[in-house]
Tab-separated table of N, CA, C and O in Angstrom:
chain	number	residue	atom	x	y	z
A	1	ARG	N	0.837	-1.171	0.000
A	1	ARG	CA	0.000	0.000	0.000
A	1	ARG	C	0.889	1.242	0.000
A	1	ARG	O	1.858	1.329	0.729
A	2	MET	N	0.534	2.182	-0.791
A	2	MET	CA	1.339	3.391	-0.932
A	2	MET	C	0.939	4.427	0.118
A	2	MET	O	-0.236	4.620	0.405
A	3	HIS	N	1.927	5.079	0.699
A	3	HIS	CA	1.702	6.143	1.674
A	3	HIS	C	2.304	7.430	1.145
A	3	HIS	O	3.386	7.426	0.585
A	4	ASP	N	1.593	8.517	1.351
A	4	ASP	CA	2.149	9.815	1.006
A	4	ASP	C	3.024	10.282	2.157
A	4	ASP	O	2.688	10.098	3.326
A	5	CYS	N	4.120	10.873	1.830
A	5	CYS	CA	5.040	11.420	2.821
A	5	CYS	C	5.235	12.892	2.538
A	5	CYS	O	5.109	13.346	1.407
A	6	VAL	N	5.563	13.606	3.574
A	6	VAL	CA	5.857	15.022	3.438
A	6	VAL	C	7.327	15.209	3.767
A	6	VAL	O	7.771	14.867	4.859
A	7	ASP	N	8.077	15.707	2.815
A	7	ASP	CA	9.476	16.025	3.072
A	7	ASP	C	9.545	17.419	3.669
A	7	ASP	O	8.978	18.370	3.132
A	8	LEU	N	10.244	17.516	4.783
A	8	LEU	CA	10.409	18.801	5.436
A	8	LEU	C	11.686	19.466	4.948
A	8	LEU	O	12.640	18.779	4.576
A	9	PRO	N	11.725	20.787	4.971
A	9	PRO	CA	12.982	21.461	4.647
A	9	PRO	C	14.074	21.005	5.612
A	9	PRO	O	13.783	20.587	6.743
A	10	GLU	N	15.315	21.079	5.195
A	10	GLU	CA	16.439	20.612	6.011
A	10	GLU	C	16.502	21.269	7.374
A	10	GLU	O	17.021	20.676	8.320
A	11	THR	N	15.990	22.466	7.510
A	11	THR	CA	16.082	23.180	8.782
A	11	THR	C	14.990	22.777	9.770
A	11	THR	O	14.957	23.288	10.886
A	12	TYR	N	14.083	21.882	9.368
A	12	TYR	CA	12.967	21.469	10.216
A	12	TYR	C	13.181	20.081	10.786
A	12	TYR	O	13.867	19.246	10.185
A	13	SER	N	12.571	19.833	11.954
A	13	SER	CA	12.635	18.534	12.612
A	13	SER	C	11.267	18.183	13.177
A	13	SER	O	10.454	19.067	13.455
A	14	VAL	N	11.067	16.899	13.378
A	14	VAL	CA	9.907	16.384	14.100
A	14	VAL	C	10.459	15.697	15.341
A	14	VAL	O	11.402	14.917	15.251
A	15	GLN	N	9.897	16.016	16.494
A	15	GLN	CA	10.372	15.453	17.754
A	15	GLN	C	9.201	14.906	18.560
A	15	GLN	O	8.095	15.448	18.513
A	16	LEU	N	9.467	13.859	19.325
A	16	LEU	CA	8.535	13.336	20.308
A	16	LEU	C	9.001	13.876	21.648
A	16	LEU	O	10.136	13.613	22.074
A	17	VAL	N	8.144	14.661	22.303
A	17	VAL	CA	8.537	15.408	23.497
A	17	VAL	C	7.722	14.944	24.706
A	17	VAL	O	6.504	14.783	24.615
A	18	THR	N	8.411	14.752	25.828
A	18	THR	CA	7.760	14.511	27.106
A	18	THR	C	7.449	15.860	27.730
A	18	THR	O	8.370	16.649	27.967
A	19	PRO	N	6.174	16.146	28.004
A	19	PRO	CA	5.866	17.440	28.625
A	19	PRO	C	6.513	17.562	30.008
A	19	PRO	O	6.487	16.613	30.789
A	20	PRO	N	7.109	18.715	30.306
A	20	PRO	CA	7.669	18.906	31.641
A	20	PRO	C	6.541	18.988	32.675
A	20	PRO	O	5.372	19.209	32.321
A	21	ASP	N	6.886	18.822	33.933
A	21	ASP	CA	5.884	18.850	35.002
A	21	ASP	C	5.040	20.125	34.972
A	21	ASP	O	3.850	20.097	35.290
A	22	SER	N	5.640	21.234	34.567
A	22	SER	CA	4.914	22.514	34.561
A	22	SER	C	3.794	22.544	33.519
A	22	SER	O	2.934	23.419	33.563
A	23	TRP	N	3.794	21.596	32.566
A	23	TRP	CA	2.743	21.541	31.550
A	23	TRP	C	1.582	20.642	31.961
A	23	TRP	O	0.495	20.740	31.404
A	24	VAL	N	1.809	19.736	32.894
A	24	VAL	CA	0.776	18.789	33.315
A	24	VAL	C	-0.363	19.552	33.976
A	24	VAL	O	-0.149	20.421	34.818
A	25	GLY	N	-1.594	19.258	33.539
A	25	GLY	CA	-2.773	19.951	34.048
A	25	GLY	C	-3.122	21.207	33.265
A	25	GLY	O	-4.118	21.857	33.550
A	26	ARG	N	-2.294	21.549	32.281
A	26	ARG	CA	-2.555	22.713	31.431
A	26	ARG	C	-2.932	22.230	30.038
A	26	ARG	O	-2.700	21.082	29.685
A	27	ASN	N	-3.487	23.108	29.217
A	27	ASN	CA	-3.833	22.725	27.850
A	27	ASN	C	-2.903	23.407	26.847
A	27	ASN	O	-2.167	24.329	27.189
A	28	LEU	N	-2.938	22.918	25.612
A	28	LEU	CA	-2.056	23.439	24.565
A	28	LEU	C	-2.307	24.917	24.280
A	28	LEU	O	-1.370	25.662	24.006
A	29	ARG	N	-3.563	25.323	24.359
A	29	ARG	CA	-3.872	26.736	24.096
A	29	ARG	C	-3.145	27.635	25.106
A	29	ARG	O	-2.535	28.639	24.745
A	30	ASP	N	-3.198	27.247	26.388
A	30	ASP	CA	-2.547	28.049	27.424
A	30	ASP	C	-1.028	28.033	27.297
A	30	ASP	O	-0.362	29.004	27.649
A	31	LEU	N	-0.471	26.923	26.818
A	31	LEU	CA	0.989	26.825	26.683
A	31	LEU	C	1.521	27.732	25.583
A	31	LEU	O	2.650	28.209	25.674
A	32	GLY	N	0.734	27.966	24.539
A	32	GLY	CA	1.134	28.892	23.474
A	32	GLY	C	2.440	28.519	22.795
A	32	GLY	O	3.280	29.386	22.547
A	33	LEU	N	2.614	27.241	22.469
A	33	LEU	CA	3.871	26.787	21.871
A	33	LEU	C	4.128	27.397	20.502
A	33	LEU	O	5.267	27.700	20.161
A	34	ARG	N	3.089	27.602	19.724
A	34	ARG	CA	3.277	28.205	18.397
A	34	ARG	C	3.691	29.662	18.537
A	34	ARG	O	4.601	30.129	17.859
A	35	GLN	N	3.030	30.383	19.433
A	35	GLN	CA	3.348	31.799	19.606
A	35	GLN	C	4.713	31.997	20.277
A	35	GLN	O	5.474	32.880	19.907
A	36	GLY	N	5.025	31.173	21.266
A	36	GLY	CA	6.247	31.360	22.035
A	36	GLY	C	7.487	30.737	21.417
A	36	GLY	O	8.600	31.234	21.622
A	37	TYR	N	7.299	29.639	20.657
A	37	TYR	CA	8.463	28.908	20.143
A	37	TYR	C	8.402	28.632	18.642
A	37	TYR	O	9.318	28.032	18.099
A	38	ASN	N	7.317	29.025	18.002
A	38	ASN	CA	7.161	28.808	16.566
A	38	ASN	C	7.191	27.312	16.201
A	38	ASN	O	7.758	26.923	15.189
A	39	VAL	N	6.606	26.469	17.078
A	39	VAL	CA	6.496	25.036	16.815
A	39	VAL	C	5.017	24.657	16.848
A	39	VAL	O	4.205	25.319	17.487
A	40	SER	N	4.679	23.593	16.137
A	40	SER	CA	3.303	23.119	16.081
A	40	SER	C	3.213	21.696	16.612
A	40	SER	O	4.092	20.875	16.354
A	41	VAL	N	2.139	21.409	17.322
A	41	VAL	CA	1.883	20.063	17.818
A	41	VAL	C	1.089	19.324	16.747
A	41	VAL	O	-0.004	19.737	16.370
A	42	LEU	N	1.679	18.242	16.228
A	42	LEU	CA	1.021	17.436	15.200
A	42	LEU	C	0.059	16.418	15.799
A	42	LEU	O	-0.977	16.111	15.217
A	43	ALA	N	0.425	15.872	16.956
A	43	ALA	CA	-0.403	14.859	17.612
A	43	ALA	C	-0.014	14.763	19.076
A	43	ALA	O	1.072	15.178	19.482
A	44	VAL	N	-0.939	14.211	19.854
A	44	VAL	CA	-0.679	13.898	21.252
A	44	VAL	C	-0.771	12.386	21.387
A	44	VAL	O	-1.782	11.789	21.012
A	45	LYS	N	0.297	11.770	21.872
A	45	LYS	CA	0.284	10.339	22.162
A	45	LYS	C	-0.260	10.195	23.582
A	45	LYS	O	0.293	10.754	24.514
A	46	ARG	N	-1.365	9.451	23.693
A	46	ARG	CA	-2.060	9.332	24.975
A	46	ARG	C	-2.284	7.862	25.291
A	46	ARG	O	-2.542	7.064	24.403
A	47	ARG	N	-2.202	7.496	26.568
A	47	ARG	CA	-2.443	6.114	26.984
A	47	ARG	C	-3.905	5.752	26.794
A	47	ARG	O	-4.794	6.536	27.104
A	48	ASN	N	-4.131	4.525	26.304
A	48	ASN	CA	-5.499	4.029	26.193
A	48	ASN	C	-5.832	3.189	27.418
A	48	ASN	O	-4.991	3.006	28.305
A	49	ALA	N	-7.037	2.641	27.472
A	49	ALA	CA	-7.497	1.880	28.635
A	49	ALA	C	-6.659	0.632	28.894
A	49	ALA	O	-6.581	0.156	30.027
A	50	LEU	N	-6.022	0.099	27.863
A	50	LEU	CA	-5.204	-1.105	28.014
A	50	LEU	C	-3.742	-0.793	28.321
A	50	LEU	O	-2.913	-1.695	28.413
A	51	GLY	N	-3.398	0.477	28.432
A	51	GLY	CA	-2.029	0.867	28.753
A	51	GLY	C	-1.160	1.167	27.546
A	51	GLY	O	-0.033	1.610	27.695
A	52	GLY	N	-1.666	0.900	26.346
A	52	GLY	CA	-0.923	1.231	25.131
A	52	GLY	C	-1.069	2.706	24.804
A	52	GLY	O	-1.817	3.429	25.445
A	53	MET	N	-0.347	3.140	23.786
A	53	MET	CA	-0.408	4.544	23.376
A	53	MET	C	-1.162	4.667	22.060
A	53	MET	O	-1.046	3.811	21.192
A	54	ARG	N	-1.933	5.734	21.928
A	54	ARG	CA	-2.626	6.034	20.676
A	54	ARG	C	-2.367	7.502	20.344
A	54	ARG	O	-2.152	8.324	21.228
A	55	ASN	N	-2.374	7.804	19.053
A	55	ASN	CA	-2.194	9.187	18.615
A	55	ASN	C	-3.557	9.855	18.523
A	55	ASN	O	-4.502	9.288	17.982
A	56	GLU	N	-3.637	11.064	19.038
A	56	GLU	CA	-4.857	11.861	18.952
A	56	GLU	C	-4.531	13.194	18.284
A	56	GLU	O	-3.418	13.711	18.420
A	57	MET	N	-5.516	13.731	17.596
A	57	MET	CA	-5.366	15.080	17.065
A	57	MET	C	-5.215	16.032	18.246
A	57	MET	O	-5.841	15.828	19.291
A	58	PRO	N	-4.393	17.056	18.122
A	58	PRO	CA	-4.166	17.955	19.260
A	58	PRO	C	-5.362	18.875	19.504
A	58	PRO	O	-5.623	19.778	18.724
A	59	ASP	N	-6.094	18.614	20.552
A	59	ASP	CA	-7.208	19.462	20.975
A	59	ASP	C	-6.623	20.566	21.845
A	59	ASP	O	-6.063	20.284	22.909
A	60	PRO	N	-6.719	21.824	21.421
A	60	PRO	CA	-6.068	22.902	22.172
A	60	PRO	C	-6.620	23.088	23.581
A	60	PRO	O	-5.962	23.681	24.427
A	61	ASP	N	-7.814	22.554	23.852
A	61	ASP	CA	-8.432	22.761	25.158
A	61	ASP	C	-8.372	21.540	26.072
A	61	ASP	O	-8.820	21.604	27.210
A	62	ARG	N	-7.815	20.433	25.594
A	62	ARG	CA	-7.725	19.232	26.429
A	62	ARG	C	-6.491	19.311	27.331
A	62	ARG	O	-5.399	19.631	26.890
A	63	THR	N	-6.701	18.985	28.594
A	63	THR	CA	-5.638	19.050	29.586
A	63	THR	C	-4.615	17.940	29.363
A	63	THR	O	-4.973	16.792	29.119
A	64	LEU	N	-3.343	18.292	29.466
A	64	LEU	CA	-2.261	17.314	29.346
A	64	LEU	C	-2.078	16.577	30.664
A	64	LEU	O	-2.246	17.157	31.742
A	65	ASN	N	-1.717	15.294	30.568
A	65	ASN	CA	-1.389	14.551	31.774
A	65	ASN	C	0.059	14.075	31.704
A	65	ASN	O	0.716	14.230	30.686
A	66	ASP	N	0.536	13.486	32.788
A	66	ASP	CA	1.968	13.169	32.876
A	66	ASP	C	2.418	12.028	31.979
A	66	ASP	O	3.615	11.858	31.748
A	67	SER	N	1.494	11.244	31.432
A	67	SER	CA	1.899	10.164	30.526
A	67	SER	C	1.794	10.559	29.053
A	67	SER	O	2.172	9.783	28.176
A	68	ASP	N	1.284	11.751	28.771
A	68	ASP	CA	1.175	12.215	27.387
A	68	ASP	C	2.550	12.482	26.790
A	68	ASP	O	3.506	12.807	27.499
A	69	ARG	N	2.630	12.342	25.478
A	69	ARG	CA	3.808	12.713	24.708
A	69	ARG	C	3.321	13.563	23.547
A	69	ARG	O	2.261	13.288	22.968
A	70	LEU	N	4.073	14.579	23.180
A	70	LEU	CA	3.691	15.476	22.090
A	70	LEU	C	4.583	15.236	20.896
A	70	LEU	O	5.805	15.159	21.027
A	71	ILE	N	3.985	15.141	19.734
A	71	ILE	CA	4.735	15.088	18.484
A	71	ILE	C	4.702	16.506	17.933
A	71	ILE	O	3.638	17.022	17.597
A	72	VAL	N	5.875	17.139	17.898
A	72	VAL	CA	5.964	18.544	17.500
A	72	VAL	C	6.866	18.697	16.284
A	72	VAL	O	7.770	17.898	16.053
A	73	VAL	N	6.609	19.745	15.517
A	73	VAL	CA	7.410	20.052	14.337
A	73	VAL	C	7.759	21.537	14.369
A	73	VAL	O	6.971	22.367	14.840
A	74	GLY	N	8.953	21.826	13.893
A	74	GLY	CA	9.388	23.212	13.804
A	74	GLY	C	10.818	23.264	13.322
A	74	GLY	O	11.449	22.228	13.093
A	75	GLU	N	11.320	24.469	13.160
A	75	GLU	CA	12.726	24.600	12.792
A	75	GLU	C	13.559	24.054	13.951
A	75	GLU	O	13.206	24.221	15.123
A	76	THR	N	14.636	23.385	13.603
A	76	THR	CA	15.451	22.703	14.599
A	76	THR	C	15.895	23.647	15.712
A	76	THR	O	15.834	23.291	16.893
A	77	HIS	N	16.280	24.865	15.379
A	77	HIS	CA	16.732	25.796	16.413
A	77	HIS	C	15.595	26.185	17.354
A	77	HIS	O	15.807	26.393	18.543
A	78	ASP	N	14.357	26.259	16.845
A	78	ASP	CA	13.203	26.559	17.697
A	78	ASP	C	12.897	25.382	18.628
A	78	ASP	O	12.584	25.577	19.808
A	79	LEU	N	12.982	24.162	18.106
A	79	LEU	CA	12.765	22.982	18.942
A	79	LEU	C	13.843	22.882	20.016
A	79	LEU	O	13.542	22.576	21.176
A	80	ASP	N	15.078	23.153	19.651
A	80	ASP	CA	16.162	23.121	20.629
A	80	ASP	C	15.926	24.155	21.731
A	80	ASP	O	16.153	23.887	22.917
A	81	ARG	N	15.454	25.330	21.354
A	81	ARG	CA	15.172	26.388	22.336
A	81	ARG	C	14.036	25.968	23.268
A	81	ARG	O	14.109	26.162	24.478
A	82	LEU	N	13.004	25.343	22.699
A	82	LEU	CA	11.890	24.843	23.510
A	82	LEU	C	12.391	23.831	24.537
A	82	LEU	O	12.074	23.920	25.726
A	83	LEU	N	13.197	22.880	24.091
A	83	LEU	CA	13.707	21.839	24.989
A	83	LEU	C	14.603	22.435	26.076
A	83	LEU	O	14.533	22.041	27.238
A	84	THR	N	15.427	23.388	25.702
A	84	THR	CA	16.328	24.029	26.668
A	84	THR	C	15.545	24.859	27.677
A	84	THR	O	15.756	24.740	28.888
A	85	ASP	N	14.631	25.685	27.200
A	85	ASP	CA	13.872	26.576	28.085
A	85	ASP	C	12.984	25.811	29.066
A	85	ASP	O	12.775	26.253	30.187
A	86	THR	N	12.445	24.682	28.627
A	86	THR	CA	11.510	23.931	29.479
A	86	THR	C	12.199	22.797	30.221
A	86	THR	O	11.566	22.106	31.012
A	87	ASN	N	13.487	22.587	29.937
A	87	ASN	CA	14.246	21.507	30.571
A	87	ASN	C	13.511	20.175	30.426
A	87	ASN	O	13.315	19.449	31.395
A	88	THR	N	13.083	19.891	29.210
A	88	THR	CA	12.359	18.657	28.937
A	88	THR	C	13.173	17.766	28.018
A	88	THR	O	14.234	18.152	27.550
A	89	ARG	N	12.640	16.581	27.753
A	89	ARG	CA	13.350	15.599	26.933
A	89	ARG	C	12.625	15.389	25.616
A	89	ARG	O	11.416	15.492	25.531
A	90	ALA	N	13.405	15.034	24.616
A	90	ALA	CA	12.854	14.630	23.328
A	90	ALA	C	13.360	13.232	23.040
A	90	ALA	O	14.456	12.859	23.436
A	91	PHE	N	12.547	12.451	22.373
A	91	PHE	CA	12.917	11.107	21.975
A	91	PHE	C	13.110	11.081	20.481
A	91	PHE	O	12.537	11.876	19.769
A	92	GLY	N	13.871	10.154	19.999
A	92	GLY	CA	14.025	10.019	18.560
A	92	GLY	C	15.480	9.888	18.179
A	92	GLY	O	16.378	10.064	18.986
A	93	SER	N	15.651	9.571	16.930
A	93	SER	CA	17.001	9.371	16.423
A	93	SER	C	17.393	10.553	15.560
A	93	SER	O	16.548	11.330	15.142
A	94	PRO	N	18.670	10.689	15.263
A	94	PRO	CA	19.098	11.763	14.366
A	94	PRO	C	18.375	11.694	13.023
A	94	PRO	O	18.218	12.697	12.356
A	95	GLY	N	17.889	10.529	12.628
A	95	GLY	CA	17.159	10.401	11.373
A	95	GLY	C	15.837	11.133	11.391
A	95	GLY	O	15.242	11.389	10.349
A	96	ALA	N	15.360	11.504	12.574
A	96	ALA	CA	14.094	12.246	12.671
A	96	ALA	C	14.272	13.692	12.264
A	96	ALA	O	13.312	14.381	11.983
A	97	ARG	N	15.484	14.149	12.239
A	97	ARG	CA	15.729	15.552	11.881
A	97	ARG	C	15.694	15.718	10.355
A	97	ARG	O	16.277	14.952	9.645
A	98	GLY	N	14.939	16.743	9.922
A	98	GLY	CA	14.952	17.112	8.526
A	98	GLY	C	14.018	16.329	7.644
A	98	GLY	O	13.848	16.665	6.482
A	99	SER	N	13.364	15.293	8.158
A	99	SER	CA	12.454	14.522	7.320
A	99	SER	C	11.426	13.840	8.198
A	99	SER	O	11.712	13.465	9.324
A	100	SER	N	10.233	13.683	7.664
A	100	SER	CA	9.184	13.001	8.413
A	100	SER	C	9.080	11.544	8.048
A	100	SER	O	8.206	10.849	8.492
A	101	ARG	N	9.963	11.047	7.187
A	101	ARG	CA	9.909	9.646	6.776
A	101	ARG	C	10.582	8.760	7.767
A	101	ARG	O	11.512	9.059	8.397
């Protein structure tokens, strides 16, 4: 089966981010990640009833919990600034930088 892929410019990255404690109990709208860091949340990985993870569309008004993970995209320098400023972690390999494939 064929899948469409989106190639990102070399200066862009996609990261899987663990929200810092200061984000837990807050929603994406209040965090203002696009306005403050010029990054967009593509999806929220959330635990299901069986303990597995599922991807959800990012609802700006849904409260984040401590097991959520955010899939974010932006210019690499903006993502690095977000991670540094919030003292949070990102998961992924160097292959995640510059391409969504």
